[in-house]
PDB file of C-alpha atoms and ligand atoms in Angstrom:
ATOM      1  CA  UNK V  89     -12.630 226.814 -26.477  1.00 46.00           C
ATOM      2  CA  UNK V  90     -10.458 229.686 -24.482  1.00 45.00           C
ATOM      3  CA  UNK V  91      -6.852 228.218 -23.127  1.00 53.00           C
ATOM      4  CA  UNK V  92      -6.025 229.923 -19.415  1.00 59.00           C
ATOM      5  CA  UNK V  93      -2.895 230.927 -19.287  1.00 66.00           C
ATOM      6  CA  UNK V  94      -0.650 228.468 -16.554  1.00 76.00           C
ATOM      7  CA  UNK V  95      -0.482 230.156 -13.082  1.00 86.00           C
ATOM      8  CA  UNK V  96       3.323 231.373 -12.174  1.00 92.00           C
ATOM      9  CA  UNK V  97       4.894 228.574 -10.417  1.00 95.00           C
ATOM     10  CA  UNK V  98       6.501 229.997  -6.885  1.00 97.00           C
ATOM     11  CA  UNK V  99       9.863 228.772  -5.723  1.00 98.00           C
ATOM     12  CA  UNK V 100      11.461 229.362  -2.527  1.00 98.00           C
ATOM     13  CA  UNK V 101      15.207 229.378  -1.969  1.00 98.00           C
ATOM     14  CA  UNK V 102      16.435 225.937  -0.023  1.00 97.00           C
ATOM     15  CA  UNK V 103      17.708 228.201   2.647  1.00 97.00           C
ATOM     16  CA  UNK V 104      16.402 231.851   3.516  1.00 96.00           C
ATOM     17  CA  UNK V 105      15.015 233.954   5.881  1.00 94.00           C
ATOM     18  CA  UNK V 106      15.816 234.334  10.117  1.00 93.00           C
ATOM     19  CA  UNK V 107      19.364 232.729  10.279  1.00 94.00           C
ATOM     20  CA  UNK V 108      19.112 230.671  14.215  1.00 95.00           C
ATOM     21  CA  UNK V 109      21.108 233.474  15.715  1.00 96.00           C
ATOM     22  CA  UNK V 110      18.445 236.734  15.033  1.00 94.00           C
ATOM     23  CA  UNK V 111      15.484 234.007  16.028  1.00 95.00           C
ATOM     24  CA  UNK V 112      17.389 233.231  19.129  1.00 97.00           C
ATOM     25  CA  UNK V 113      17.784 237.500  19.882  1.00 97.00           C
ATOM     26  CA  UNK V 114      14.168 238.081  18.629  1.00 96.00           C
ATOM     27  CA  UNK V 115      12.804 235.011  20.794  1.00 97.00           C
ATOM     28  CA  UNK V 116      14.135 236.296  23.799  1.00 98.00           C
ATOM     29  CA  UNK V 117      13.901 240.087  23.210  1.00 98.00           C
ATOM     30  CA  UNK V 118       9.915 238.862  23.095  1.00 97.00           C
ATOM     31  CA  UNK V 119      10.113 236.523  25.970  1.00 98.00           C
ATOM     32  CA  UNK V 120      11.323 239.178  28.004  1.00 98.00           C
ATOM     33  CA  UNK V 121       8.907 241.814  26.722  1.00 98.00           C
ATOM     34  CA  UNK V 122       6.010 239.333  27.563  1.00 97.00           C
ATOM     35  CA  UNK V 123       7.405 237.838  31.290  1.00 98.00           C
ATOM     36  CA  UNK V 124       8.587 241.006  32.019  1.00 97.00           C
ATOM     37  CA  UNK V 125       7.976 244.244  30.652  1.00 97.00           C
ATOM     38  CA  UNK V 126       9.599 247.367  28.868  1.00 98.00           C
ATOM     39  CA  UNK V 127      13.767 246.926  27.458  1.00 98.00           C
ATOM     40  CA  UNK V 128      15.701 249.189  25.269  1.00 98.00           C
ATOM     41  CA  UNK V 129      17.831 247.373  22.996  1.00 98.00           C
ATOM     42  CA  UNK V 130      21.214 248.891  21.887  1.00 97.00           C
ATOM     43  CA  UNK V 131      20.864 249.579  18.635  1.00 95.00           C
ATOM     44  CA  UNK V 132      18.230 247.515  16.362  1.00 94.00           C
ATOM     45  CA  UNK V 133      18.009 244.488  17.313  1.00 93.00           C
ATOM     46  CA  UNK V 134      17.332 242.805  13.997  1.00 88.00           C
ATOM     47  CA  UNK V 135      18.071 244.843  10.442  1.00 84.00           C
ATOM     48  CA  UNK V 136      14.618 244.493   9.713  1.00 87.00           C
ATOM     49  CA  UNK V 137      12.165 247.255   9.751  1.00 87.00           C
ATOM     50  CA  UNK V 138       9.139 245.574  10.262  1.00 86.00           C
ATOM     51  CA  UNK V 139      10.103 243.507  13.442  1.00 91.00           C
ATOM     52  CA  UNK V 140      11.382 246.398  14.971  1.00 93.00           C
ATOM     53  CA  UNK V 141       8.726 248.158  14.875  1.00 94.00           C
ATOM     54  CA  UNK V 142       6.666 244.992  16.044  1.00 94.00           C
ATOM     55  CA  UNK V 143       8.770 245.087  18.836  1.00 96.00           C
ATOM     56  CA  UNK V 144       8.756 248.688  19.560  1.00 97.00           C
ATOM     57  CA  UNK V 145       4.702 248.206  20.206  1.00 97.00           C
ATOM     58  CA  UNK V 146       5.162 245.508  22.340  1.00 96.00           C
ATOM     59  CA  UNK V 147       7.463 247.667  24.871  1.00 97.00           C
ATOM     60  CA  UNK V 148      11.139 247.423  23.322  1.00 98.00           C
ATOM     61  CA  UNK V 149      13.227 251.009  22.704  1.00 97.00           C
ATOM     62  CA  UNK V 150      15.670 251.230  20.091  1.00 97.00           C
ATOM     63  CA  UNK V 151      18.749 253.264  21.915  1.00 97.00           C
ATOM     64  CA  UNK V 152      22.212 253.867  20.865  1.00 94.00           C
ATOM     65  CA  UNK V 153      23.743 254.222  24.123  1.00 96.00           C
ATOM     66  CA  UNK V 154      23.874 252.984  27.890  1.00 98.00           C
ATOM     67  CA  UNK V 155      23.528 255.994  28.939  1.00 97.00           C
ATOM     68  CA  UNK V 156      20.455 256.550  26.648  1.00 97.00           C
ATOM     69  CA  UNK V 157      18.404 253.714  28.552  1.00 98.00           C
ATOM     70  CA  UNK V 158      15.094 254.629  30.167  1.00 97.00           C
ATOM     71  CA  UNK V 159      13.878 251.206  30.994  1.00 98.00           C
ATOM     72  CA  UNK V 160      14.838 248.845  33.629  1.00 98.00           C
ATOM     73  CA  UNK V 161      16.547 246.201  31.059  1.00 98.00           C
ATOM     74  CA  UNK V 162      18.750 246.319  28.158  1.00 98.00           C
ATOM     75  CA  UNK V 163      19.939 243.780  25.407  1.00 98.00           C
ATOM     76  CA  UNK V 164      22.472 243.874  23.635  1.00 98.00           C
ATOM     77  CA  UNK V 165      21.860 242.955  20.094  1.00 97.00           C
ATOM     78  CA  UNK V 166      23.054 239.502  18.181  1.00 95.00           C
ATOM     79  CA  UNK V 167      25.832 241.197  17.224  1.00 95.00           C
ATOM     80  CA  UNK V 168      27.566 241.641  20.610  1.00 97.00           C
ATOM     81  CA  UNK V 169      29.348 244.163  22.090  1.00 98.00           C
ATOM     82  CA  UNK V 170      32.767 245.223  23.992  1.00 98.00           C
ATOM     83  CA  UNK V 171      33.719 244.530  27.755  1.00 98.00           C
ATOM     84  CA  UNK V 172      32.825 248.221  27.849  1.00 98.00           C
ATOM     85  CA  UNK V 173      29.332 247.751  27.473  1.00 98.00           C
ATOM     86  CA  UNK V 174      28.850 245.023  30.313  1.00 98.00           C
ATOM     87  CA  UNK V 175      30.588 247.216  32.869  1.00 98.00           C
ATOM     88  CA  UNK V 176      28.697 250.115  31.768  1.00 98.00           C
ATOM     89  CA  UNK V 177      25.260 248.082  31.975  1.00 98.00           C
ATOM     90  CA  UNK V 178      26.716 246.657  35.423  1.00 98.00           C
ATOM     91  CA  UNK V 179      27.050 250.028  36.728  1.00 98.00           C
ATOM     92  CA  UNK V 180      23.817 251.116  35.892  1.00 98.00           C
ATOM     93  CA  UNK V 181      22.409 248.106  37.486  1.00 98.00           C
ATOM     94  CA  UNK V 182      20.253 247.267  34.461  1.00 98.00           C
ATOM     95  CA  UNK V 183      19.044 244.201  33.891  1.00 98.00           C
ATOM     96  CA  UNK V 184      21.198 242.407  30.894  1.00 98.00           C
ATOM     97  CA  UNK V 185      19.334 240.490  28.711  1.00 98.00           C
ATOM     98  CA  UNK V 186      22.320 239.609  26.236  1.00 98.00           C
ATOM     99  CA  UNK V 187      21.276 238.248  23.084  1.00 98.00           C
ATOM    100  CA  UNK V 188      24.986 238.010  21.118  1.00 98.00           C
ATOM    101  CA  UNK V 189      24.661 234.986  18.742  1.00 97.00           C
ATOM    102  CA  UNK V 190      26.898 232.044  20.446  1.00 98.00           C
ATOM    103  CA  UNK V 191      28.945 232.209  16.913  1.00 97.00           C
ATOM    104  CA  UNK V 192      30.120 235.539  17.287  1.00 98.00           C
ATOM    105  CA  UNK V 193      30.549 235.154  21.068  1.00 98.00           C
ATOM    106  CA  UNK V 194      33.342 232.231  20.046  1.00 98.00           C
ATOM    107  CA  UNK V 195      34.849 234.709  17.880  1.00 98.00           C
ATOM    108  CA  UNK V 196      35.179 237.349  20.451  1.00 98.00           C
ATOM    109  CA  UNK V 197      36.681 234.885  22.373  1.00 98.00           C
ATOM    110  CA  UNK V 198      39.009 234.318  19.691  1.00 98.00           C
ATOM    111  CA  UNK V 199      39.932 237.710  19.648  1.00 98.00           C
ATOM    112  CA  UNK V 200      40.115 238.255  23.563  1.00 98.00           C
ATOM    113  CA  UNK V 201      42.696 235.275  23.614  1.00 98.00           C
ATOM    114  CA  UNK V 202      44.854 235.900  20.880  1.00 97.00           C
ATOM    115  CA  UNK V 203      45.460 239.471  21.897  1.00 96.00           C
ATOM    116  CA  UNK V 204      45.827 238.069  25.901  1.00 96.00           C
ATOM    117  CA  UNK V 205      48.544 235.700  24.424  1.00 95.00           C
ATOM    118  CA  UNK V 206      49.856 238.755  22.523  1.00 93.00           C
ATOM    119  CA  UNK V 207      49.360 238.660  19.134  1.00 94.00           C
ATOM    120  CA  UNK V 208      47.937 241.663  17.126  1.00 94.00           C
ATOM    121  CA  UNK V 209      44.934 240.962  16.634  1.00 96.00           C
ATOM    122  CA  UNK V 210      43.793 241.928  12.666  1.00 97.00           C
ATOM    123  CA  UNK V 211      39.794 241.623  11.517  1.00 98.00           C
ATOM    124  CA  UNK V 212      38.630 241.069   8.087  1.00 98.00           C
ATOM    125  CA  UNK V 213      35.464 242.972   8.253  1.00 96.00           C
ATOM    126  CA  UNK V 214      34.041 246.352   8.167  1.00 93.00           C
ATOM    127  CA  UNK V 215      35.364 249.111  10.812  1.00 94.00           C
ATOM    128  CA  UNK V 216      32.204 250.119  11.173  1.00 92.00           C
ATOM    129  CA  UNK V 217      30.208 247.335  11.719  1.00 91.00           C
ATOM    130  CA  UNK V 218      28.375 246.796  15.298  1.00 93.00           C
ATOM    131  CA  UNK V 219      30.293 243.218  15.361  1.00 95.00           C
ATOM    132  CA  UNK V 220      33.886 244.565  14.559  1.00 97.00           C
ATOM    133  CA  UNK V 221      33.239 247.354  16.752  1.00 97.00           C
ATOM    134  CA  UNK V 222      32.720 244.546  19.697  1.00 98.00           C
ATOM    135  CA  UNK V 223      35.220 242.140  18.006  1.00 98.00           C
ATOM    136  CA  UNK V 224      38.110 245.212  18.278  1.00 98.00           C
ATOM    137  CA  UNK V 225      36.785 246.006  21.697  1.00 98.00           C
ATOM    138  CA  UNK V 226      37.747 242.535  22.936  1.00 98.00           C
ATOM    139  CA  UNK V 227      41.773 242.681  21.413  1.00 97.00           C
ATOM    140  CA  UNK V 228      41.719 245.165  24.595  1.00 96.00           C
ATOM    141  CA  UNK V 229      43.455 248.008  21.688  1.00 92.00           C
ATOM    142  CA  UNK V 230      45.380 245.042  20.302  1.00 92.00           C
ATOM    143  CA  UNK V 231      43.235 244.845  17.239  1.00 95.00           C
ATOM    144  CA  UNK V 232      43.201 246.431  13.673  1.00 95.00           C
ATOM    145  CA  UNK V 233      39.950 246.331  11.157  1.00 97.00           C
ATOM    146  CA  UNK V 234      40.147 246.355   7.558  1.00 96.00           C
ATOM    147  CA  UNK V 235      39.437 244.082   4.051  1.00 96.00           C
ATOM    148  CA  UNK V 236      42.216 245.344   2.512  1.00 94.00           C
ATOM    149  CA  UNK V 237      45.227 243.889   2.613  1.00 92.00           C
ATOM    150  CA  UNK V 238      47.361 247.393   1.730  1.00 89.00           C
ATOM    151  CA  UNK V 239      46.191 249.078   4.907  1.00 90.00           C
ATOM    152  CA  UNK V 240      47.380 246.435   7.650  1.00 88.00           C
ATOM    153  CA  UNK V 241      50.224 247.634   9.418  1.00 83.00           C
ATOM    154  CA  UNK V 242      53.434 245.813  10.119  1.00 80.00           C
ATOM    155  CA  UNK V 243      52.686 243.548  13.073  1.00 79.00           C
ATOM    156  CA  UNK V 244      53.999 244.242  16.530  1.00 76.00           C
ATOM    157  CA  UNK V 245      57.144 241.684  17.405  1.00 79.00           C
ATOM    158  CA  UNK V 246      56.171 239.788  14.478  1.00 89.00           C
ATOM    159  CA  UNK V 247      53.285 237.625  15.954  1.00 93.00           C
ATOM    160  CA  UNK V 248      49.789 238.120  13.629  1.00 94.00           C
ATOM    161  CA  UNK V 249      46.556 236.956  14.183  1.00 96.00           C
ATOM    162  CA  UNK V 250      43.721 236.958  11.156  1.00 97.00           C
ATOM    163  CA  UNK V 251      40.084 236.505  12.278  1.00 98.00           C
ATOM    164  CA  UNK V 252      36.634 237.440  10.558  1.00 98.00           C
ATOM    165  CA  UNK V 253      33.743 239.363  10.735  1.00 97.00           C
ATOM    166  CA  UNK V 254      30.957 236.234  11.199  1.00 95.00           C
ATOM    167  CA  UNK V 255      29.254 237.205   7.808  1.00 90.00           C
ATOM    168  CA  UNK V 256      32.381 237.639   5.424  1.00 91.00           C
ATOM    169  CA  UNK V 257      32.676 234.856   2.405  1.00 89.00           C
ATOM    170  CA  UNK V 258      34.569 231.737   3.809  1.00 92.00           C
ATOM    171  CA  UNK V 259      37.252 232.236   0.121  1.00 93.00           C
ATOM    172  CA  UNK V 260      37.310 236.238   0.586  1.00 94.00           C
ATOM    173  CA  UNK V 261      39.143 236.204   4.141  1.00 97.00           C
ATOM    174  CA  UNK V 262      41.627 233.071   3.676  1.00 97.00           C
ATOM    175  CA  UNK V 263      42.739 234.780  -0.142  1.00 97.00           C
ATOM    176  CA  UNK V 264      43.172 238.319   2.690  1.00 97.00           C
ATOM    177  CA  UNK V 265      44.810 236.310   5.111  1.00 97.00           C
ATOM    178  CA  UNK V 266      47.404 234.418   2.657  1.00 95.00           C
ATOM    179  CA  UNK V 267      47.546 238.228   0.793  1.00 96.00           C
ATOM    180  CA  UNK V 268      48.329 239.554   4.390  1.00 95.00           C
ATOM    181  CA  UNK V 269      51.050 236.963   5.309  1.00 93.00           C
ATOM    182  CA  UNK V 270      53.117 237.034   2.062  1.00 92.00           C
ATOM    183  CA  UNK V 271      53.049 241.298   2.566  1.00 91.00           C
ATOM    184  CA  UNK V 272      54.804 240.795   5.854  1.00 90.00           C
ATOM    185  CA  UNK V 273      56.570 237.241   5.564  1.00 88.00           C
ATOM    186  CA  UNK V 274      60.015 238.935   6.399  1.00 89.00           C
ATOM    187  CA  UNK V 275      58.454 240.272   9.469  1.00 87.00           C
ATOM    188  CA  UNK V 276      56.696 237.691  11.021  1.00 89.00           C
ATOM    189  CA  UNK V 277      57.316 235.285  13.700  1.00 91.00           C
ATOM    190  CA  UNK V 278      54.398 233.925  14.314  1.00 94.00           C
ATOM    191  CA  UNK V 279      51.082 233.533  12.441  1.00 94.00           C
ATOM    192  CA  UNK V 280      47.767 232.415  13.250  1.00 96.00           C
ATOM    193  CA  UNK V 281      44.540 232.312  10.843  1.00 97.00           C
ATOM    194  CA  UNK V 282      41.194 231.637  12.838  1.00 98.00           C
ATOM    195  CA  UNK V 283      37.899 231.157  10.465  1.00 97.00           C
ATOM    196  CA  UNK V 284      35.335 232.636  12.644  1.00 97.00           C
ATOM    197  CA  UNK V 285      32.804 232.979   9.678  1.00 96.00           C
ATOM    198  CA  UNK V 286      28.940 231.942  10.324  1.00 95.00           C
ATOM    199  CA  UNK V 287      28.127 229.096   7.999  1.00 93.00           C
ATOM    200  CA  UNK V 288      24.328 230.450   7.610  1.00 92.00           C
ATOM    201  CA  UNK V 289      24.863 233.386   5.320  1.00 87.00           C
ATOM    202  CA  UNK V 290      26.869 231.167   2.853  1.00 90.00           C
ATOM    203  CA  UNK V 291      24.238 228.609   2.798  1.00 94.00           C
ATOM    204  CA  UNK V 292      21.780 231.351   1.917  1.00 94.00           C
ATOM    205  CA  UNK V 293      24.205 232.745  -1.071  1.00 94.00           C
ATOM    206  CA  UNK V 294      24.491 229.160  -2.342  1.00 95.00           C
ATOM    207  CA  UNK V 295      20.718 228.322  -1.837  1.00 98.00           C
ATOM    208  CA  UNK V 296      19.709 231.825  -3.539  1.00 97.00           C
ATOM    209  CA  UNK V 297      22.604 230.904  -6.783  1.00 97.00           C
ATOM    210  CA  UNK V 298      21.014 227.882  -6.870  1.00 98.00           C
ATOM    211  CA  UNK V 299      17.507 229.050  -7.327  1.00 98.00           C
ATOM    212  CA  UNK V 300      18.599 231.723  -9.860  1.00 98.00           C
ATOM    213  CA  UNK V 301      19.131 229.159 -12.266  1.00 97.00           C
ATOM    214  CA  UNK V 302      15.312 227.236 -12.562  1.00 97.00           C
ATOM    215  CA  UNK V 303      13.199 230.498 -12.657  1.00 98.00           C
ATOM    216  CA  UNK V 304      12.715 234.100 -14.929  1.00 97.00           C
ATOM    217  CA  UNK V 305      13.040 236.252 -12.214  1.00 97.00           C
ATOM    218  CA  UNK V 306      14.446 236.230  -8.122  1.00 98.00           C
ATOM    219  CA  UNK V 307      12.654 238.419  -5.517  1.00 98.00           C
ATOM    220  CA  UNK V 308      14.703 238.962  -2.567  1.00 98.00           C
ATOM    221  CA  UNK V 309      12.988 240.144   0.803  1.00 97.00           C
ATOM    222  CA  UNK V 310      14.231 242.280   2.972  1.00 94.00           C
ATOM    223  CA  UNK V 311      15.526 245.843   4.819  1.00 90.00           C
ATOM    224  CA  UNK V 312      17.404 247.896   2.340  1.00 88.00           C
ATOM    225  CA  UNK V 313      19.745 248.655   5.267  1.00 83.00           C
ATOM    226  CA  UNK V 314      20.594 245.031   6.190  1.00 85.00           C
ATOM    227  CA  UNK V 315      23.706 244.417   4.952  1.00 82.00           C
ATOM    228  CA  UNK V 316      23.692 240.378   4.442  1.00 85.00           C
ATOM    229  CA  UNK V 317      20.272 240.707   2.282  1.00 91.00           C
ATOM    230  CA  UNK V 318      22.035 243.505   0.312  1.00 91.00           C
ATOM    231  CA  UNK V 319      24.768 241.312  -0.297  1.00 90.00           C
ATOM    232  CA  UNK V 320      22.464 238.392  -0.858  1.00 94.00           C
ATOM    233  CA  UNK V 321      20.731 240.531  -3.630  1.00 97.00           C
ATOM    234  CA  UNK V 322      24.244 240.842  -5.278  1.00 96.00           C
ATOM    235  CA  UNK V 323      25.094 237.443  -5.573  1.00 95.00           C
ATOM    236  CA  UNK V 324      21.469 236.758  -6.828  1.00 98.00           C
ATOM    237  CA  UNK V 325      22.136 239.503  -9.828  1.00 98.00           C
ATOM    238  CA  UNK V 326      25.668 238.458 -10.825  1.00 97.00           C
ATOM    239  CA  UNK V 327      23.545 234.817 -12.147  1.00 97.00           C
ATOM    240  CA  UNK V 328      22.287 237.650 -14.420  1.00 98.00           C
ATOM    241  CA  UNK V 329      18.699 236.374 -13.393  1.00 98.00           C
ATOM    242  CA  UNK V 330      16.091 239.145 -13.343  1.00 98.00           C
ATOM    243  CA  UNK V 331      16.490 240.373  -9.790  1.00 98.00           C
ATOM    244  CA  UNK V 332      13.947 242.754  -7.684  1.00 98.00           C
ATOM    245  CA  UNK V 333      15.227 243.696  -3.855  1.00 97.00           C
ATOM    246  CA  UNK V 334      12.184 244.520  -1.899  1.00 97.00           C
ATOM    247  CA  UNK V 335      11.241 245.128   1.165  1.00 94.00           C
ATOM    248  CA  UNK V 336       7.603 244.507   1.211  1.00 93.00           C
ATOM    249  CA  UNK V 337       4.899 242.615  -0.912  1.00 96.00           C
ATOM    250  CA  UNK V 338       3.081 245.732  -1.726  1.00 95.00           C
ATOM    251  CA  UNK V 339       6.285 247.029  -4.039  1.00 97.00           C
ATOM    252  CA  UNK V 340       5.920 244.135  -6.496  1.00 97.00           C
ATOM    253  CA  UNK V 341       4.594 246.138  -9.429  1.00 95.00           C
ATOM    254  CA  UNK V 342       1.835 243.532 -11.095  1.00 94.00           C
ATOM    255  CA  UNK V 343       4.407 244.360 -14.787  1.00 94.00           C
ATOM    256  CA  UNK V 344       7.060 242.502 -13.170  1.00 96.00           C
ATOM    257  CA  UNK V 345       5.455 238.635 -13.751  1.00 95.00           C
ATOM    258  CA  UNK V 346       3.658 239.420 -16.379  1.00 92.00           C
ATOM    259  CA  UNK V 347       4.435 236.731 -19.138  1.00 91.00           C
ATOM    260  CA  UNK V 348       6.798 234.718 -16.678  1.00 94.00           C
ATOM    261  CA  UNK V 349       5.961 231.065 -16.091  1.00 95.00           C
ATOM    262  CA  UNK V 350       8.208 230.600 -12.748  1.00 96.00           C
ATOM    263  CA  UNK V 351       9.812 232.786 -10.325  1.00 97.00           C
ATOM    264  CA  UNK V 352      12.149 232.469  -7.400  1.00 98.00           C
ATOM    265  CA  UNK V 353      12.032 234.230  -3.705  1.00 98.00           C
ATOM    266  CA  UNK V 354      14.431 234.302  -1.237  1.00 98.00           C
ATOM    267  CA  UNK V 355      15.150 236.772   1.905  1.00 97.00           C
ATOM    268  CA  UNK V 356      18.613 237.570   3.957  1.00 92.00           C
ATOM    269  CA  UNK V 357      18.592 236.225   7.876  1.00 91.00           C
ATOM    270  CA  UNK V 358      17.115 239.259   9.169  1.00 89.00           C
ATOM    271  CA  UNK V 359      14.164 239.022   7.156  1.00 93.00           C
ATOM    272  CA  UNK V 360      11.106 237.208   8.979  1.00 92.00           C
ATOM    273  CA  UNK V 361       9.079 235.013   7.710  1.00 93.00           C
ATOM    274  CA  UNK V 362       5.587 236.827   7.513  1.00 93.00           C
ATOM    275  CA  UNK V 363       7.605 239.151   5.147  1.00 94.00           C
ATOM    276  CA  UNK V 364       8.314 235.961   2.573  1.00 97.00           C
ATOM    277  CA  UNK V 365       4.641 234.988   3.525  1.00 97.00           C
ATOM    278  CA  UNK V 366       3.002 238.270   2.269  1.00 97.00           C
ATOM    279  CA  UNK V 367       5.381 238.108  -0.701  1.00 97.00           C
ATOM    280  CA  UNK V 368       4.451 234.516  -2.221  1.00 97.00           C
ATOM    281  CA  UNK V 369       0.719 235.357  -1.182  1.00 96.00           C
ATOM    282  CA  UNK V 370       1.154 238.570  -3.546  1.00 96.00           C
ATOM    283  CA  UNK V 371       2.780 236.719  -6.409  1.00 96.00           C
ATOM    284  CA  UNK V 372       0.476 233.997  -6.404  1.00 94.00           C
ATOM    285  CA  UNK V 373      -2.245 236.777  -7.168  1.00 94.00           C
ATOM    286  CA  UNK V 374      -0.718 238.662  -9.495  1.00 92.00           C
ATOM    287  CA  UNK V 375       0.248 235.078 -11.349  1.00 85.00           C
ATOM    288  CA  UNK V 376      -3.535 233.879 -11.331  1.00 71.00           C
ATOM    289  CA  UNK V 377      -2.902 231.079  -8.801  1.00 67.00           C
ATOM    290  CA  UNK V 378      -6.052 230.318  -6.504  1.00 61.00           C
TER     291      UNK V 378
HETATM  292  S1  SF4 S 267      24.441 235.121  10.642  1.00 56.93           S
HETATM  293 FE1  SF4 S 267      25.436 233.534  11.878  1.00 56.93          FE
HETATM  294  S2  SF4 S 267      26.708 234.694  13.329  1.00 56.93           S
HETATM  295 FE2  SF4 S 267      25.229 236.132  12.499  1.00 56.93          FE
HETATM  296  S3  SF4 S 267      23.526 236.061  13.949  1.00 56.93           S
HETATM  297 FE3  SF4 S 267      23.066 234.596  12.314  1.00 56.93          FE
HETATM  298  S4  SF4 S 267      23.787 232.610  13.118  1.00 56.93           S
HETATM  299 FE4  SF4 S 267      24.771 234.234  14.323  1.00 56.93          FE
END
């Protein structure tokens, strides 16, 4: 009598994939496409290869300026952008279709209001990052963009304000903004600490620890030049599980699960869900499964 080897067992992360603020900017990007015809979105509109490209067939431009725009209608991406932006769009007399996640919109507004009231205005996040770019916009040049606590300059009349980047680790930015306060405690007056993080990406770190522990090896899904997948990849590696970052089914060399019983997948909120799709139907060919 022959034995057959077991087929791999497949587990997916608790939490993964399309966080509800991309599906919100890709629903409407598509809605939009379909009622309405051509856009060109300002910058991509998702970090995610494949759906731009989806997109780009159904009618929508990727463009890095106003200026740049060739179709009647523009979005701006889930990101957001500056007051700049909107008047620029307004003058144009494009049509707006503005996609900005309602999360980070609240912590624009954050940064609008502290700077109105006349704080400085300081964001834990990267400089360069579309969302700090429109975060810094809003502190009207009242804002300052850094994750190092070294760099942030003494505070104008000693009144400080310490906001996020949406995406940042909740721990990360409150150990920055305590780091921040005890540098300048002599010259501060006031201090205020707003936790503007997005609760999604966490959830997906936690989920994607989590599963790290029950299998041989984690496959993470998505764009190489998303940054929260990236990220996402990291946290899955520091378990010191096996860990392959991939972009599409069709890199999972068959080697990889040979002799494994069970393996993990998980994908960063920019990654959609056909991309997981293709990725367990792959595995579950390579591992024997029907
Ligand atoms: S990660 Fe959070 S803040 Fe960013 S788009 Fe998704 S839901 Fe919005």
């Amino acid at each position: 009598m022959t034995l057959g080897r077991r087929p791999l067992v497949i587990e997916l992360a608790g939490v993964y994939g399309f966080c509800p603020g991309v599906r919100r900017a890709v629903e409407m990007v598509e809605k939009h496409l379909r009622e309405q015809g051509p856009l060109s979105t300002l910058g991509a509109i998702v970090h995610n290869t494949q759906v731009v490209e989806r997109l780009r067939a159904q009618g929508a431009a990727v463009t890095s300026s106003v200026e740049e725009v060739r179709t009647p209608a523009v979005a701006i991406t889930a990101h957001g952008a500056g007051p700049a932006i909107y008047e620029a769009i307004r003058r144009r007399g494009l049509v707006l279709v503005d996609t900005t996640c309602p999360i980070v919109k609240r912590a624009q507004e954050s940064a609008r209001g502290l700077a109105a009231a006349g704080f400085t205005v300081l964001i834990y996040g990267e400089t360069a990052h579309p969302e700090v770019q429109g975060l810094l916009a809003w502190t009207g040049g009242q804002g300052y963009a850094t994750m190092s606590p070294a760099e942030v300059p003494a505070p104008k009349e000693g009144r400080l304000a310490v906001i996020s980047q949406t995406t940042k680790e909740r721990e990360a930015f409150w150990e920055f903004a305590l780091a921040v306060a005890g540098q300048h405690k002599s010259r501060l007056f006031e201090l205020s600490v707003v936790d503007t993080i997005c609760p999604e990406t966490g959830r997906r770190y936690r989920a994607a620890a989590d599963l790290a522990q029950r299998v041989q090896a984690v496959f993470v899904v998505g764009s190489r030049n998303s940054a929260n997948t990236r990220k996402l990849a990291e946290v899955v590696r520091s378990t010191g599980v096996v860990t392959h970052f991939i972009e599409s089914a069709e890199e999972i060399a068959p080697a990889w699960v040979r002799g494994l019983q069970t393996v993990g997948v998980t994908a960063g909120a920019s990654t959609p869900n056909e991309a997981v799709e293709a990725v367990v139907q792959r595995l579950k060919r390579l591992g024997g499964q029907p």
